Short mmCIF file of C-alpha atoms and ligand atoms in Angstrom, two decimals:
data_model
loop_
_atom_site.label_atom_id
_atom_site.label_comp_id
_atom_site.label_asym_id
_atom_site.label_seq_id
_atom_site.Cartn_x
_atom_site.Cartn_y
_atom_site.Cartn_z
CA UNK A 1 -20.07 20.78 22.01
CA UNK A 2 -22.10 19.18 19.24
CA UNK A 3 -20.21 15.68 18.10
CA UNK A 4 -18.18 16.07 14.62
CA UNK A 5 -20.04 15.33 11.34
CA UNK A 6 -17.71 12.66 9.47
CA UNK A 7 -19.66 10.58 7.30
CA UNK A 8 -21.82 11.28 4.17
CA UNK A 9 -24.49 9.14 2.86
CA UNK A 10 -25.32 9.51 -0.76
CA UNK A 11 -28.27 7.99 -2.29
CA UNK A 12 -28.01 6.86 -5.44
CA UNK A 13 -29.83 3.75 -5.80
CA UNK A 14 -33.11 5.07 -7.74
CA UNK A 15 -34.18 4.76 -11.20
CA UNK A 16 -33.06 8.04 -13.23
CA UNK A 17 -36.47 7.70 -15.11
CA UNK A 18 -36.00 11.37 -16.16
CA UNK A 19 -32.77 10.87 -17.52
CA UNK A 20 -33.50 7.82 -19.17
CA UNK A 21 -32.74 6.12 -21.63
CA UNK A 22 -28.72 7.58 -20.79
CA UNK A 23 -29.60 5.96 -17.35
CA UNK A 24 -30.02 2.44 -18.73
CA UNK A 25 -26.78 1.17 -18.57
CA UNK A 26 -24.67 4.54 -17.05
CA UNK A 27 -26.10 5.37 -13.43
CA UNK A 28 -26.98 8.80 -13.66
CA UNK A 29 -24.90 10.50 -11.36
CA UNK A 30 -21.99 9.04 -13.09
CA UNK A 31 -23.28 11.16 -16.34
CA UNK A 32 -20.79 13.72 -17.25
CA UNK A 33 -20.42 17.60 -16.71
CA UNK A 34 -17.86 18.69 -18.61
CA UNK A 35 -15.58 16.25 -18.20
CA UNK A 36 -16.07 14.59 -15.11
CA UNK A 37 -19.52 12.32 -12.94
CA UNK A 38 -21.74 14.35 -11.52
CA UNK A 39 -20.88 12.05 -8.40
CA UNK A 40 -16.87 13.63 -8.88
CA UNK A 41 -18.68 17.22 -7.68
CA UNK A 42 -20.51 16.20 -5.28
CA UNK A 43 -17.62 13.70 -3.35
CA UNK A 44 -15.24 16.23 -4.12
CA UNK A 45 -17.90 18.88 -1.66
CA UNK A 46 -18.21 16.30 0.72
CA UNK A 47 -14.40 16.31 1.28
CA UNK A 48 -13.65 20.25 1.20
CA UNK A 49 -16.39 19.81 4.00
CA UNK A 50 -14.32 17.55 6.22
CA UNK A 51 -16.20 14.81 5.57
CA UNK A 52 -13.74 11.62 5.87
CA UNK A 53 -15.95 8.52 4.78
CA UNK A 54 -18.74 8.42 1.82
CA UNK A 55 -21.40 5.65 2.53
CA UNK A 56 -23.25 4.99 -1.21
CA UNK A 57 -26.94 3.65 -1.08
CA UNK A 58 -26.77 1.87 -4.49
CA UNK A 59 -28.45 -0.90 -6.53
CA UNK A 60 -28.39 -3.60 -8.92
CA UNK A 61 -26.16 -2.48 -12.20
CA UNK A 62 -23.83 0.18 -10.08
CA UNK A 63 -20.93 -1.38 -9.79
CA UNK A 64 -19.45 0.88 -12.74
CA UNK A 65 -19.38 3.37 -9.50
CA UNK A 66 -17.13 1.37 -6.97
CA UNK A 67 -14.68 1.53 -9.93
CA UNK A 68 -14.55 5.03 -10.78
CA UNK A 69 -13.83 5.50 -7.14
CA UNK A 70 -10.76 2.45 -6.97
CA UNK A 71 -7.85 3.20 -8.78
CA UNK A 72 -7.35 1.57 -12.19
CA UNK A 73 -3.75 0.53 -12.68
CA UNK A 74 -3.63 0.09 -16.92
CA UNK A 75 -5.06 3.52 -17.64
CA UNK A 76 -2.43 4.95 -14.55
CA UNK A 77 0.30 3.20 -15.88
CA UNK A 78 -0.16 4.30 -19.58
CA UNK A 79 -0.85 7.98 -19.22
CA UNK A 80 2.65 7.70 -16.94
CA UNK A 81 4.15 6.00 -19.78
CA UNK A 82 3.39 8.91 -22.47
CA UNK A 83 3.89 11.66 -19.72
CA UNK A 84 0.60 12.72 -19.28
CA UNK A 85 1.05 14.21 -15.53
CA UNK A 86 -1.53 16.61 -15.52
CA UNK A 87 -4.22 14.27 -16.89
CA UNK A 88 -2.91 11.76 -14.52
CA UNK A 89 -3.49 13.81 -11.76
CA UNK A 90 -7.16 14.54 -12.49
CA UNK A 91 -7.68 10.72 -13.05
CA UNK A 92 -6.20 10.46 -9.47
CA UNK A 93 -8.03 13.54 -7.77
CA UNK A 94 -11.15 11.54 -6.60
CA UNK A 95 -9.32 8.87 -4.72
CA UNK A 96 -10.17 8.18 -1.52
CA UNK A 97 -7.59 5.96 1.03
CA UNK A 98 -8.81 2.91 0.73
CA UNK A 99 -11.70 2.05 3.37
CA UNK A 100 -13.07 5.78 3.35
CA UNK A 101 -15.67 4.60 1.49
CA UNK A 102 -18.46 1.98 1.72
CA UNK A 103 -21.10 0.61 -0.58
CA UNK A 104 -24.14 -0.37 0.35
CA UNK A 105 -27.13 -2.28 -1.97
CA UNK A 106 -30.35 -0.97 -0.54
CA UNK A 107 -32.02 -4.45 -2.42
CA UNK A 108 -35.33 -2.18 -3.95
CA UNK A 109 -35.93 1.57 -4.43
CA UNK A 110 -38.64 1.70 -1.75
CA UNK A 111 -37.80 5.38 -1.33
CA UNK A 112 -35.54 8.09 -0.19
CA UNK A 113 -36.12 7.31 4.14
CA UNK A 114 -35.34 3.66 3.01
CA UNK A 115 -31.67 4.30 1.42
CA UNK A 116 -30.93 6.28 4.51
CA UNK A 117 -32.11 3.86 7.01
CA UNK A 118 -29.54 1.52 5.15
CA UNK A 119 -26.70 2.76 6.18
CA UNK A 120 -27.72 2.32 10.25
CA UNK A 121 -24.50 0.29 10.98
CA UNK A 122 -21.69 2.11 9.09
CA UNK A 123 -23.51 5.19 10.47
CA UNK A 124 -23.96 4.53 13.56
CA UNK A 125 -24.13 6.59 16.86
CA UNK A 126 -23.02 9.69 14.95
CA UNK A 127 -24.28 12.77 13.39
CA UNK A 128 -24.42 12.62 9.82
CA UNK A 129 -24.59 14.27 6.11
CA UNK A 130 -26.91 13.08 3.50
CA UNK A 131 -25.99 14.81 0.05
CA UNK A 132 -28.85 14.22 -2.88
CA UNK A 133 -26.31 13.99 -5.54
CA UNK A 134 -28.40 15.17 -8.22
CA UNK A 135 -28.42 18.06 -6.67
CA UNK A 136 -25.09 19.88 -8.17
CA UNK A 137 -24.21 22.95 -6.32
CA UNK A 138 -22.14 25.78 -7.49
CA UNK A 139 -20.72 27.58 -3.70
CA UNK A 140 -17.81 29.01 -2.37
CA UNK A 141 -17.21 27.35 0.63
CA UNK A 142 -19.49 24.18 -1.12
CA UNK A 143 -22.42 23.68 0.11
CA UNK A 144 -21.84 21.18 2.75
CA UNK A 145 -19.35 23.48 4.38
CA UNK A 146 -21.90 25.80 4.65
CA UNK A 147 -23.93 23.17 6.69
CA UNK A 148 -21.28 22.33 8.51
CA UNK A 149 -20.43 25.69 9.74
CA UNK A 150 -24.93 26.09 10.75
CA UNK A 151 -24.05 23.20 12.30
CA UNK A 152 -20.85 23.78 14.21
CA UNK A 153 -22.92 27.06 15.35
CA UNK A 154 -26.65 25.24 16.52
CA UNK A 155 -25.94 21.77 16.45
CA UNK A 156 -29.07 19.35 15.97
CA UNK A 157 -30.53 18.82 12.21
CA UNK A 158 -30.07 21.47 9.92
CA UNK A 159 -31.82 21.18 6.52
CA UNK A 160 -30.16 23.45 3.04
CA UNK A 161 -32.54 25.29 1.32
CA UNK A 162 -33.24 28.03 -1.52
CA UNK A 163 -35.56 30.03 -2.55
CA UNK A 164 -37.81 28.45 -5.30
CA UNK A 165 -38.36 30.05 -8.28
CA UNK A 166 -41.79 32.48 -8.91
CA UNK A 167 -44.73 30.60 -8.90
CA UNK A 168 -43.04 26.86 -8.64
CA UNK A 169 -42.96 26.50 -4.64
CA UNK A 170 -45.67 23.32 -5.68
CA UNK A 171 -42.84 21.34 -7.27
CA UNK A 172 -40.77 21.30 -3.82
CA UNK A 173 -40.87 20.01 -0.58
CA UNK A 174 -41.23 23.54 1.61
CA UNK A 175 -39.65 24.69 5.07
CA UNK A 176 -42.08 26.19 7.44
CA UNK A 177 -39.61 28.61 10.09
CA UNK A 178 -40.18 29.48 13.53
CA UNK A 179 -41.43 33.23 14.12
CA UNK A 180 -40.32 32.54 18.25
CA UNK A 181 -38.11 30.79 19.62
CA UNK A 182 -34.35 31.43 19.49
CA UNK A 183 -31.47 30.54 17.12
CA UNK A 184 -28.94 28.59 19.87
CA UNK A 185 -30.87 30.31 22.53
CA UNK A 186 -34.24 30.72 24.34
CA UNK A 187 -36.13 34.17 23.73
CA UNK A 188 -34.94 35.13 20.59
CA UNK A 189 -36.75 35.68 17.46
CA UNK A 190 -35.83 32.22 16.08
CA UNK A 191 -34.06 34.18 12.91
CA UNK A 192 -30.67 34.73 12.10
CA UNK A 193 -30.14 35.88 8.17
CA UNK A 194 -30.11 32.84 6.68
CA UNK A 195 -30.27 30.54 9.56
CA UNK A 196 -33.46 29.91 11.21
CA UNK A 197 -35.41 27.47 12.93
CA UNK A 198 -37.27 25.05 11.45
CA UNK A 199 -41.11 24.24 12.28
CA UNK A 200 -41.98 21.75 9.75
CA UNK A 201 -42.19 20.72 5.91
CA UNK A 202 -44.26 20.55 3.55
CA UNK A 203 -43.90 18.26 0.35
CA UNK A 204 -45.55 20.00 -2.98
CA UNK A 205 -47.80 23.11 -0.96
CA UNK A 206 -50.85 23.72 -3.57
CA UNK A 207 -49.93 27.41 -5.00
CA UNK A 208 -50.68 30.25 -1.81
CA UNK A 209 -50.47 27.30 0.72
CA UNK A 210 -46.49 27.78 1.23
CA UNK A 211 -45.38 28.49 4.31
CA UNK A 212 -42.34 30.41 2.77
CA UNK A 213 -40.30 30.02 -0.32
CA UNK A 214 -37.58 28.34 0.63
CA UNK A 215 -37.44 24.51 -1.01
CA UNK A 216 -35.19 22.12 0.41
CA UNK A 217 -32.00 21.80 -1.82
CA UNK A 218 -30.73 18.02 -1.15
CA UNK A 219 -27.99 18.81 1.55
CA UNK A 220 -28.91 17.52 5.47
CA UNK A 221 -27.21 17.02 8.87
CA UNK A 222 -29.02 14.71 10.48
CA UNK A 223 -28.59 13.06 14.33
CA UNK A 224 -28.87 8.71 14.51
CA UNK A 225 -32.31 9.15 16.42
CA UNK A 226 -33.61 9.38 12.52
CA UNK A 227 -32.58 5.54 12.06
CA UNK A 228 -35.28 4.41 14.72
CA UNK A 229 -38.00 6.19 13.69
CA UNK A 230 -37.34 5.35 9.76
CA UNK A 231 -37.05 1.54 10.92
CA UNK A 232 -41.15 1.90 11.50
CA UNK A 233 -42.43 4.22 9.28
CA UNK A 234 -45.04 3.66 7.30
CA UNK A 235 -45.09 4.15 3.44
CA UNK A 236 -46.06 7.93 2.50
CA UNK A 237 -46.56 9.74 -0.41
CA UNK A 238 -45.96 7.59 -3.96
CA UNK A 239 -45.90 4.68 -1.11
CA UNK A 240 -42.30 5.38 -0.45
CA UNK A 241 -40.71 5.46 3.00
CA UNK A 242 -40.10 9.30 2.80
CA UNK A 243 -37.28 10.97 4.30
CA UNK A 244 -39.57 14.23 5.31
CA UNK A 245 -41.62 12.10 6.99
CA UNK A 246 -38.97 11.17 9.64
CA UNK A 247 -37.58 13.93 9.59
CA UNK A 248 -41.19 15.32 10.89
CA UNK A 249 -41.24 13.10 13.60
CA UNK A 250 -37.83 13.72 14.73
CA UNK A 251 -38.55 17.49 14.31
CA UNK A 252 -41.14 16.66 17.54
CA UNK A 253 -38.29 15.63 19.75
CA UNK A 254 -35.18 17.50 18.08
CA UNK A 255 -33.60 20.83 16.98
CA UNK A 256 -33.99 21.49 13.32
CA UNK A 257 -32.83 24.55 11.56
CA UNK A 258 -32.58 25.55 7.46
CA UNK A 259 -29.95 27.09 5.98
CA UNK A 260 -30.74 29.45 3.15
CA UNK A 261 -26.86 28.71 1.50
CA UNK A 262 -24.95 31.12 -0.82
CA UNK A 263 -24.94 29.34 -4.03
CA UNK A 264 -26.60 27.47 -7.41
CA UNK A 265 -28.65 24.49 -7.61
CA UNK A 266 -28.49 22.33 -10.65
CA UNK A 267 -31.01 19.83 -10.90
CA UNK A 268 -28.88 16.88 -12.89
CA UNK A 269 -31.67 14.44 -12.50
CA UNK A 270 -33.71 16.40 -15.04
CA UNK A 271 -32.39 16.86 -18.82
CA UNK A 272 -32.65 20.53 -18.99
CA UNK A 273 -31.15 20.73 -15.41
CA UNK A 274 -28.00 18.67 -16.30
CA UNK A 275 -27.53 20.65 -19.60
CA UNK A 276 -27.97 24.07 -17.57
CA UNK A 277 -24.94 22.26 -15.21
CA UNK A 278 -22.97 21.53 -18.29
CA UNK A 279 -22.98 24.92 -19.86
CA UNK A 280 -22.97 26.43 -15.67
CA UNK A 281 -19.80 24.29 -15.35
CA UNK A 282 -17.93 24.99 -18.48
CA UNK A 283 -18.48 28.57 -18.06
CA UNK A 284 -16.83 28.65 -14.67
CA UNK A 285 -13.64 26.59 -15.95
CA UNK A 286 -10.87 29.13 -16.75
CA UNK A 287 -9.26 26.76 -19.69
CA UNK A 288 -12.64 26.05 -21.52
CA UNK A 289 -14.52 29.39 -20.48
CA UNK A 290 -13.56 31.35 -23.61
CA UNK A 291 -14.22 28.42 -25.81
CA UNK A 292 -17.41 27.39 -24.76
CA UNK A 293 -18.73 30.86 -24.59
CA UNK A 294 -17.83 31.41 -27.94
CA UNK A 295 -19.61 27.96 -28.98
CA UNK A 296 -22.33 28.63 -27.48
CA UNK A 297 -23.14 32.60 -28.98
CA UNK A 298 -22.74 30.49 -32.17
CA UNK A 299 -24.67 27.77 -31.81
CA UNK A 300 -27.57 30.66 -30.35
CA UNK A 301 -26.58 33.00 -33.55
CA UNK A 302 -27.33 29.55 -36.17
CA UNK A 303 -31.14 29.55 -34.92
P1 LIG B 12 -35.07 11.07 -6.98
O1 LIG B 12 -36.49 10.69 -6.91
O2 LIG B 12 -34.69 12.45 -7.37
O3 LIG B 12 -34.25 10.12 -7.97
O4 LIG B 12 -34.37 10.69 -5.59
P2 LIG B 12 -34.73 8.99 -8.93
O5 LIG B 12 -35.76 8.12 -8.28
O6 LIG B 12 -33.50 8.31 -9.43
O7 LIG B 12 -35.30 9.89 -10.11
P3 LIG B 12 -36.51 9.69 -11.10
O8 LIG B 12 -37.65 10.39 -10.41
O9 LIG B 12 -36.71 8.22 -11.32
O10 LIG B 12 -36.07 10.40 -12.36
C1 LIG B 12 -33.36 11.49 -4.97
C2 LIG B 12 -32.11 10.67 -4.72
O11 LIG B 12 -32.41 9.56 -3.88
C3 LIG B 12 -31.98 8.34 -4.48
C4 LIG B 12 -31.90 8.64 -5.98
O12 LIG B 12 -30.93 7.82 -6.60
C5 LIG B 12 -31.51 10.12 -6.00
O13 LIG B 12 -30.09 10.26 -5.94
N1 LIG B 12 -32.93 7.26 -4.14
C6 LIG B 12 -34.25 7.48 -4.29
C7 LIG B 12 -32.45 6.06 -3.65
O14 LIG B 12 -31.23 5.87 -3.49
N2 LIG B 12 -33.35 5.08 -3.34
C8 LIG B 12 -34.68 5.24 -3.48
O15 LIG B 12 -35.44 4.31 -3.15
C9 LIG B 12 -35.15 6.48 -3.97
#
């Protein structure tokens, strides 16, 4: 019986350089959709996924996210005052109890495998999520619980992934899956739908290089054996300590599997991504739907 995934590390310690200059002086997974951080989404999946402690990699000028997470007393205490329950309850809806969540200054943004190794000591000796939070996903279950579940069913690493769009598998880091092998046991043919095992990655395959389609989407389980072998890694690619490349190493000693998940990928770390989220998100809220559909057709009709 594979050990209970708990915690969730979310990096969010790098520079938003494609959302500048709205990064500046917001970190950008506290920019809105709709009405509420990119970060509310994403902690909001974590939880519907059982997860019961957040661990943020963040850095210098992010302190504007420990406080949307604490509670804030004067803003409470007037929207009681005027009777404002239902607004009230949304300001209260991403509070954790207090020490669920831990913050963590990674110092310098020397790359994704860096802000993981980070958060060795709250981790610990226990498997693990790491959530990209740019990466906003539209699922039912979220897409977390999906990885859970994969998990709960094959234990070991599993890795979320989609297919990439026609022609654009060079933007993404790529899955390569296992032909043999079986899924949770020997002899099988190593697929299962949309579960299958893993046989490496590959970060930005020139066009007709790809192993297969399927780029991965910003949602891991990962075992603590990851922390040693990030500890020593050299610098990779843009001479960042990459996460693929440990995960490649531990993919020598360890199960890894990818899990093609039921659901939509926003991209919020990209302006046309986060403004595909907005109008995704508004679209999907029964008391703005109507509203923003019709503002939209208009604001397509006045070109
Ligand atoms: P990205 O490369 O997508 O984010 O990293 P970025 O560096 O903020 O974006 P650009 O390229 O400058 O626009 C994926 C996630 O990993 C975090 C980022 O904050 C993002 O959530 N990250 C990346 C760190 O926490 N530390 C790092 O050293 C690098």
């Amino acid at each position: 019986m594979s050990k209970r995934v708990r915690k969730a590390v979310l990096p969010v310690a790098g520079m938003g350089t494609r959302v500048l200059p709205g990064a500046k002086t917001t970190p950008k997974n506290l920019l809105n959709v709709v009405d509420r951080p990119i970060l509310s989404y994403v902690v909001e999946e974590a939880r519907a996924a059982g997860i019961e402690h957040i661990v943020f990699i963040v850095g210098r000028g992010q302190g504007a996210i420990e406080d949307y997470f604490d509670a804030s007393p004067e803003i409470e205490a007037a929207l009681e005052a005027k009777g404002k329950a239902d607004i009230l309850a949304d300001v209260r809806r991403d509070l954790m109890q207090p020490g669920q969540m831990s913050f963590i200054r990674q110092m310098a943004p020397l790359g994704l495998g860096h802000a993981i190794w980070c958060a060795r000591d709250v981790i610990g000796d226990e498997p693990f999520a790491v959530m990209l939070p740019d990466m906003l996903m539209a699922a039912e279950p979220g897409g977390l619980g999906q990885a859970v579940a994969a998990y709960d069913k094959v234990g070991g690493n599993i890795v979320v992934v989609e297919p990439a769009p026609q022609g654009e598998t060079d933007r993404y880091g790529i899955v390569a899956l296992g032909q043999k092998g079986a899924l949770g046991q020997k002899g099988g043919d190593g697929r299962d739908g949309r579960l299958n095992r893993m046989t490496g990655m590959v970060e930005k395959p020139p066009l007709g290089t790809e192993p297969s389609n399927l780029f991965i989407s910003g949602r891991y389980i990962l075992q603590p054996e990851i922390f040693e072998i990030l500890a020593t890694q050299p610098r990779g690619a843009g001479g960042e300590i990459q996460l693929t490349d440990g995960m490649a190493t531990l993919m020598t000693r360890q199960d890894f599997h990818a899990l093609e998940y039921d659901g939509t990928t926003y991209d919020c770390g990209d302006k046309i991504g986060l403004l595909r989220a907005n109008v995704a998100f508004a679209l999907r809220r029964p008391d703005l739907a109507d509203e923003a559909r019709t503002a939209i057709k208009a604001l397509l009709q006045g070109q």
